[in-house]
CSV table of C-alpha atoms in Angstrom, one decimal:
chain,number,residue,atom,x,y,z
D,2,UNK,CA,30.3,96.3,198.7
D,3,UNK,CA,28.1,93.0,198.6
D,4,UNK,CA,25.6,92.9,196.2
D,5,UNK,CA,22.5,91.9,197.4
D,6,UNK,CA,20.8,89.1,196.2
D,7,UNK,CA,16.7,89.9,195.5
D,8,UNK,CA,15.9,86.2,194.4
D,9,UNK,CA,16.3,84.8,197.8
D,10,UNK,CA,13.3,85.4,199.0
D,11,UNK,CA,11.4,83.5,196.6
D,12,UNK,CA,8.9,81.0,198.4
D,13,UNK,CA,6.6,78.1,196.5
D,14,UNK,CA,3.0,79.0,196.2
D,15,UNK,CA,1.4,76.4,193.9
D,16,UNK,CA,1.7,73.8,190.9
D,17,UNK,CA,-0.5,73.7,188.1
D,18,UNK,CA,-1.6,71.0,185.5
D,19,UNK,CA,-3.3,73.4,183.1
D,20,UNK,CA,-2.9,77.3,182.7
D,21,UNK,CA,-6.2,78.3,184.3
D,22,UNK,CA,-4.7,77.2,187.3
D,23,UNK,CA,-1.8,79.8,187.5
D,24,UNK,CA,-1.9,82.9,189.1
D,25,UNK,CA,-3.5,86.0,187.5
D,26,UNK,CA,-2.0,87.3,184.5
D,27,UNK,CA,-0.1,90.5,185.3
D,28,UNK,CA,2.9,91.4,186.9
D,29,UNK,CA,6.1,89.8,185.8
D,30,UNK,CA,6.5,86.4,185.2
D,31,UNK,CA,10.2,84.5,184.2
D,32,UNK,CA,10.2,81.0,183.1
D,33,UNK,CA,13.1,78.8,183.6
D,34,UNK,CA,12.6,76.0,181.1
D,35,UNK,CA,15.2,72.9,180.6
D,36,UNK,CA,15.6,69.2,179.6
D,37,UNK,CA,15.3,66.9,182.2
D,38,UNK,CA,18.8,66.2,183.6
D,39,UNK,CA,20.1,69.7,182.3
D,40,UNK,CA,20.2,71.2,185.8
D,41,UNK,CA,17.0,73.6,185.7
D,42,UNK,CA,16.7,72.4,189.4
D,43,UNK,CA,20.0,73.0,190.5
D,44,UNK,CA,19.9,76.2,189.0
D,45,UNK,CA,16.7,77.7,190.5
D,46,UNK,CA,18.4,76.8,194.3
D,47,UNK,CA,21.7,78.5,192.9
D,48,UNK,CA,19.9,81.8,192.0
D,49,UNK,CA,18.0,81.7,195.0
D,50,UNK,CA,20.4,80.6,197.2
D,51,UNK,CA,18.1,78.1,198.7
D,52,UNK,CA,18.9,74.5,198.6
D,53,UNK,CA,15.9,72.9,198.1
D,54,UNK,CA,13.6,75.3,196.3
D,55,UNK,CA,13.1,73.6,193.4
D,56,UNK,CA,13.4,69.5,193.8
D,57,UNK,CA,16.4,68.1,192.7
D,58,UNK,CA,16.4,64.7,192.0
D,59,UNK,CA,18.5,61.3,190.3
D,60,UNK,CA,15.7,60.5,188.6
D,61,UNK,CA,15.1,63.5,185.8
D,62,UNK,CA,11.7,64.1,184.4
D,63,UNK,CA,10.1,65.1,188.1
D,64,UNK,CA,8.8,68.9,187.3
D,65,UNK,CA,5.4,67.8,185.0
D,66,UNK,CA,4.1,70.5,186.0
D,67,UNK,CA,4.0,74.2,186.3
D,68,UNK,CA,5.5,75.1,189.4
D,69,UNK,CA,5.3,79.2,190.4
D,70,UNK,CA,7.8,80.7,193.2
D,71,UNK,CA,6.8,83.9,194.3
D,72,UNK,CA,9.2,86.8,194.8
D,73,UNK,CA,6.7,89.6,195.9
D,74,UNK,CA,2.9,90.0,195.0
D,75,UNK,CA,3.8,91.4,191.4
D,76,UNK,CA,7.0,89.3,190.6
D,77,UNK,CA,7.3,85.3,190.1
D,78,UNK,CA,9.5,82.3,188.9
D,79,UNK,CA,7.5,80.1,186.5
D,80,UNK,CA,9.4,76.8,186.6
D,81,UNK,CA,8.3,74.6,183.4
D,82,UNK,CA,8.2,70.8,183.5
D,83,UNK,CA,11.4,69.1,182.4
D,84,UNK,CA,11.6,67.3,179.0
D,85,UNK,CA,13.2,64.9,177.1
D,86,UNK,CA,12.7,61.9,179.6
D,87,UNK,CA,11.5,58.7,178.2
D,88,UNK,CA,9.4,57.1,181.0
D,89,UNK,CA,6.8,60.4,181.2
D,90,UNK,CA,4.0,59.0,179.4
D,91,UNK,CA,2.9,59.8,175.7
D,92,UNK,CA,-0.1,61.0,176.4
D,93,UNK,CA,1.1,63.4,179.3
D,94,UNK,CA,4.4,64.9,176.8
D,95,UNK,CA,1.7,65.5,174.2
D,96,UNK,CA,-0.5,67.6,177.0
D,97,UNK,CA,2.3,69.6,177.7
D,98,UNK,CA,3.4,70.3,174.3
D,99,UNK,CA,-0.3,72.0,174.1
D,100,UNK,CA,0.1,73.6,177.1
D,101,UNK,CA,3.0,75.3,176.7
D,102,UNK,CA,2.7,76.3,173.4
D,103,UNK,CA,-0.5,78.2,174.8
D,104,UNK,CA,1.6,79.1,177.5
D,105,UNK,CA,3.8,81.4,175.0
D,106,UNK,CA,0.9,82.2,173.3
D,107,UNK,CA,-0.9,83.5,175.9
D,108,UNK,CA,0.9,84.4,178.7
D,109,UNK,CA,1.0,88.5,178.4
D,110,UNK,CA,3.2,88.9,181.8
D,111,UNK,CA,5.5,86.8,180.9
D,112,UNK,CA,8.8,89.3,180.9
D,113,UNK,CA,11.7,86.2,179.7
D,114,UNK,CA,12.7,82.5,179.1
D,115,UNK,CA,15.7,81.2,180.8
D,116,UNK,CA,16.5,77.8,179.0
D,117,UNK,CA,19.1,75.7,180.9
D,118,UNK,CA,21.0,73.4,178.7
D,119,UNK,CA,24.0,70.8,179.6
D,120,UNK,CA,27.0,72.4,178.1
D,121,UNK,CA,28.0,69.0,177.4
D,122,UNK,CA,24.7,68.8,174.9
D,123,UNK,CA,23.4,71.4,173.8
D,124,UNK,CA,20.8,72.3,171.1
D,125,UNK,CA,18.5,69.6,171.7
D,126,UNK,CA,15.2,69.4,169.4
D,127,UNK,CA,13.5,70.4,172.5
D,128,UNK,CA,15.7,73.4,172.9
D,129,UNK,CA,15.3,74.4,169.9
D,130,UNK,CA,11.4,74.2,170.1
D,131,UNK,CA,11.4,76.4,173.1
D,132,UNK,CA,13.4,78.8,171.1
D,133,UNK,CA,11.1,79.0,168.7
D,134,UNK,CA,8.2,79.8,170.7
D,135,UNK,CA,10.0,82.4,172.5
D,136,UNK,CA,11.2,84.4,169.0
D,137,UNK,CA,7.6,83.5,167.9
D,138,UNK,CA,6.1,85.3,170.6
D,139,UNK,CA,8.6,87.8,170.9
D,140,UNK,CA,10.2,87.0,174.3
D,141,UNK,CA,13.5,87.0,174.9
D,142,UNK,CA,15.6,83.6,176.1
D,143,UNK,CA,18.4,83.9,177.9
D,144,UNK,CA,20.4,80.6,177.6
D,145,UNK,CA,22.5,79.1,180.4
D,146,UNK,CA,25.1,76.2,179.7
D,147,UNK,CA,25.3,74.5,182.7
D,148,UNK,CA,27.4,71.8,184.2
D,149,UNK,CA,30.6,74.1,183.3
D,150,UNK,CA,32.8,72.6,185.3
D,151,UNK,CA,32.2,69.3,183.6
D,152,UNK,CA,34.4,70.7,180.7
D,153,UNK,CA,37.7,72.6,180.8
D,154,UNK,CA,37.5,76.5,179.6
D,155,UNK,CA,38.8,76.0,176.0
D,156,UNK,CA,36.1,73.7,175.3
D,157,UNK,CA,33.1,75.6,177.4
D,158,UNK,CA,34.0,78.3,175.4
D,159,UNK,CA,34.2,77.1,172.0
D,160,UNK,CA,31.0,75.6,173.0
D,161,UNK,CA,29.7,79.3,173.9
D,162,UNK,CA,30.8,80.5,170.7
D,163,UNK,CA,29.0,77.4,168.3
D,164,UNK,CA,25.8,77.6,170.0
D,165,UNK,CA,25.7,81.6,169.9
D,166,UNK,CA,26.1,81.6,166.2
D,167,UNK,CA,22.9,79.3,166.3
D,168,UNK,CA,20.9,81.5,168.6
D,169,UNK,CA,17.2,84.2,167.0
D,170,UNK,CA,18.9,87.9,167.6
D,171,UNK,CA,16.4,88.1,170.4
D,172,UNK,CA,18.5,84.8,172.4
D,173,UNK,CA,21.3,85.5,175.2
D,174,UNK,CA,23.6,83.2,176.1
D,175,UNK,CA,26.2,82.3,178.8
D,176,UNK,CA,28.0,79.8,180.8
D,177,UNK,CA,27.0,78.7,184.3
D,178,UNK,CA,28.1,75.7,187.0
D,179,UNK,CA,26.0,75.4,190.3
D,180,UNK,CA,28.6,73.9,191.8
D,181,UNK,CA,31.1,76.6,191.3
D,182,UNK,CA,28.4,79.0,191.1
D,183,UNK,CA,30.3,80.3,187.5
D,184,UNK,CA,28.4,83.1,185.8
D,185,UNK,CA,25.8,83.4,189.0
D,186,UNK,CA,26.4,87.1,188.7
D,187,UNK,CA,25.9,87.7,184.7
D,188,UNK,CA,22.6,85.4,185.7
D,189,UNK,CA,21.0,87.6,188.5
D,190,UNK,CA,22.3,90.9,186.6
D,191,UNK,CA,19.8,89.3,183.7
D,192,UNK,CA,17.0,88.3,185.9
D,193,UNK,CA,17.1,91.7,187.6
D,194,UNK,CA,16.9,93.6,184.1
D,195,UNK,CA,13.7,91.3,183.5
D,196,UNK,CA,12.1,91.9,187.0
D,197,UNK,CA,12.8,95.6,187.1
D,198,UNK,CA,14.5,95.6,190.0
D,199,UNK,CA,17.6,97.9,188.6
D,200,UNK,CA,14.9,100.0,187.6
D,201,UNK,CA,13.2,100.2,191.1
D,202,UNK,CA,16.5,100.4,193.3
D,203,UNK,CA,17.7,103.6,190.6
């Protein structure tokens, strides 16, 4: 039997610049957080199975702001602006440092992180920020390795295996290719855990 996928009815409501701008504060709430150029874009339309959901773009560092997808009225997709790219301005990294540290901080609907790193390079400092706020706060990160097929399986997996060893207990990790749509399954088995949808369909 096909498994039906829930996440393809998300639609873009709004984008926000500061937190008071995001939708109420209840419900569930996943974030998909990610370097600029790590494929959080590409990832969002996989899951989805939309191809432009979330903007893809050559020129990395386009998401500077919070941009919410909604799945019903009590479920959304909190896509965080992309880091690590040098032409953003100081002044605007240093707001969004603040902002999403409030973000985890703060944000009591927030049910998960999914952190999208290049399996190529992983572990950035930025990475390992985000994973800090999440075990601060006490949310679990689910980690996605993307760009698989970049790399043959020996090396994705011993790859897999190094960053693992690295990960808080509360951190899950796998590997995932938007192109191939490797792992897509293990991804929206996670998301649905997080969004109670297992829950609700049992």
């Amino acid at each position: 039997m096909k498994r039906v996928n829930p996440f393809r009815i998300a639609s873009y409501v709004l984008s926000a610049h500061e937190l008071k701008q995001l939708p109420k504060d209840e419900g569930i709430e996943v974030a998909i957080a990610g370097r600029s150029n790590a494929g959080k874009s590409s990832a969002i339309n996989t899951f989805t199975d939309q191809k432009s959901l979330a903007r893809t773009s050559k020129t990395p560092g386009r998401t500077q702001q919070i941009v919410i997808f909604e799945l019903d009225e009590d479920r959304r997709i909190a896509d965080l602006p992309g880091y690590g790219y040098a032409k953003v301005p100081v002044k605007l990294k240093a707001h969004w440092r603040k902002v999403m540290a409030r973000y985890f901080e703060t944000r009591k609907c927030l049910r998960g992180v999914v952190l999208v790193m290049d399996i190529r390079h992983p572990m950035k400092d930025f990475d390992r920020q985000m994973l800090d706020w999440c075990d601060q706060a006490g949310i679990p990160c689910h980690i996605l390795l993307t760009k698989a097929d970049k790399l043959k399986r020996g090396p994705a997996k011993s790859t897999l295996l190094k960053v693992r060893r690295e990960l808080p207990a509360s951190a899950s990790i796998q590997i995932f290719s938007s192109s191939k749509k490797t792992g897509l399954d293990e991804l929206i088995d996670k998301l649905s855990i997080w969004y109670e949808y297992e829950a609700k369909a049992g």
